[in-house]
Short mmCIF file of C-alpha atoms in Angstrom, two decimals:
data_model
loop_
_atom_site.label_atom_id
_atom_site.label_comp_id
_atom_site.label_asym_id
_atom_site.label_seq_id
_atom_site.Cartn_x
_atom_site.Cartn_y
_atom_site.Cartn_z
CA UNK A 89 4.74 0.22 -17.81
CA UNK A 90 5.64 4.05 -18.11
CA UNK A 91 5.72 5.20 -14.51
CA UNK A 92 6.03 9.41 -13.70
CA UNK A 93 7.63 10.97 -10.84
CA UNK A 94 4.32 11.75 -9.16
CA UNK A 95 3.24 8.09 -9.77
CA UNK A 96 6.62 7.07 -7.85
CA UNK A 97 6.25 9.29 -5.53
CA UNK A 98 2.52 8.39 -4.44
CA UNK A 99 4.21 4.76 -4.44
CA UNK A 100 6.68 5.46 -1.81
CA UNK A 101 4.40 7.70 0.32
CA UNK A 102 1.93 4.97 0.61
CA UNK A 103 4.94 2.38 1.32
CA UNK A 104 6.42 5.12 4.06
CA UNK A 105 2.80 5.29 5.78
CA UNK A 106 2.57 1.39 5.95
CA UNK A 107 6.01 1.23 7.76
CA UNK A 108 4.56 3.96 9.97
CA UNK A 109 1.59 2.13 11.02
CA UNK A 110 3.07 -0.97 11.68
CA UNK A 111 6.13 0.45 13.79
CA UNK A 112 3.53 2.25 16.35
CA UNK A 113 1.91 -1.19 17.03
CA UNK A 114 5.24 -2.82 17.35
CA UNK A 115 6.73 0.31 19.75
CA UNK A 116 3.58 -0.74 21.73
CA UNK A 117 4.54 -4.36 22.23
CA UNK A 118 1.04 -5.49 20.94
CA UNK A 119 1.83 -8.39 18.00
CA UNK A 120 -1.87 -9.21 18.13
CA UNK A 121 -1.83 -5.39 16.56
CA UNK A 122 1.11 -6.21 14.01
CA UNK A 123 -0.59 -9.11 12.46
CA UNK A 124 -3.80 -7.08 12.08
CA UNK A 125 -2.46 -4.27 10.76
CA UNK A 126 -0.52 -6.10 8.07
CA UNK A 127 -3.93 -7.85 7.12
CA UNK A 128 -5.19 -4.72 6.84
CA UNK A 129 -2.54 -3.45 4.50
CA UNK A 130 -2.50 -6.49 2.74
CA UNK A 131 -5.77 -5.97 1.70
CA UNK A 132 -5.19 -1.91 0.83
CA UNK A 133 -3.04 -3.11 -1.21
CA UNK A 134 -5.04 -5.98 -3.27
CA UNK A 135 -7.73 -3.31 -3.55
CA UNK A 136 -5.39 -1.26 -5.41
CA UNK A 137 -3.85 -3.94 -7.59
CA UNK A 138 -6.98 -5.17 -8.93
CA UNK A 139 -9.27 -2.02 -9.29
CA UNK A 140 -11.65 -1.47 -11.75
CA UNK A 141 -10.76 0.52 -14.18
CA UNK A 142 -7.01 0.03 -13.92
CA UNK A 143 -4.82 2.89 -13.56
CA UNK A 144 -3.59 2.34 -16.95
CA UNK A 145 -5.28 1.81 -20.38
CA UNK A 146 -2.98 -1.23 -22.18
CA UNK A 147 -4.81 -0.66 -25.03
CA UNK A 148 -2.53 0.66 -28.27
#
């Protein structure tokens, strides 16, 4: 799958900013937080991976 520089970029961004939010609820001592927060990501991220239309067309 082709991928450009703006495409990677967006990638690590959105990586960088899950980090983020999951480092201020650990600096805060709250795991309760943690857990919830990673839920919450994990289901960013499922929304992205199976989004209709997909980002690319695998049609040739």
């Amino acid at each position: 799958m082709p991928i450009n520089e703006k495409e990677y970029n967006d990638y690590l961004l959105d990586q960088l900013s899950a980090v983020e939010r999951i480092e201020r609820q650990v600096k805060k001592g709250d795991l309760e937080a943690v857990k919830e927060e990673i839920e919450i990501l994990k289901k960013e991220i499922n929304r992205k991976l199976y989004q209709k239309p997909p980002l690319t067309d695998n049609r040739q």
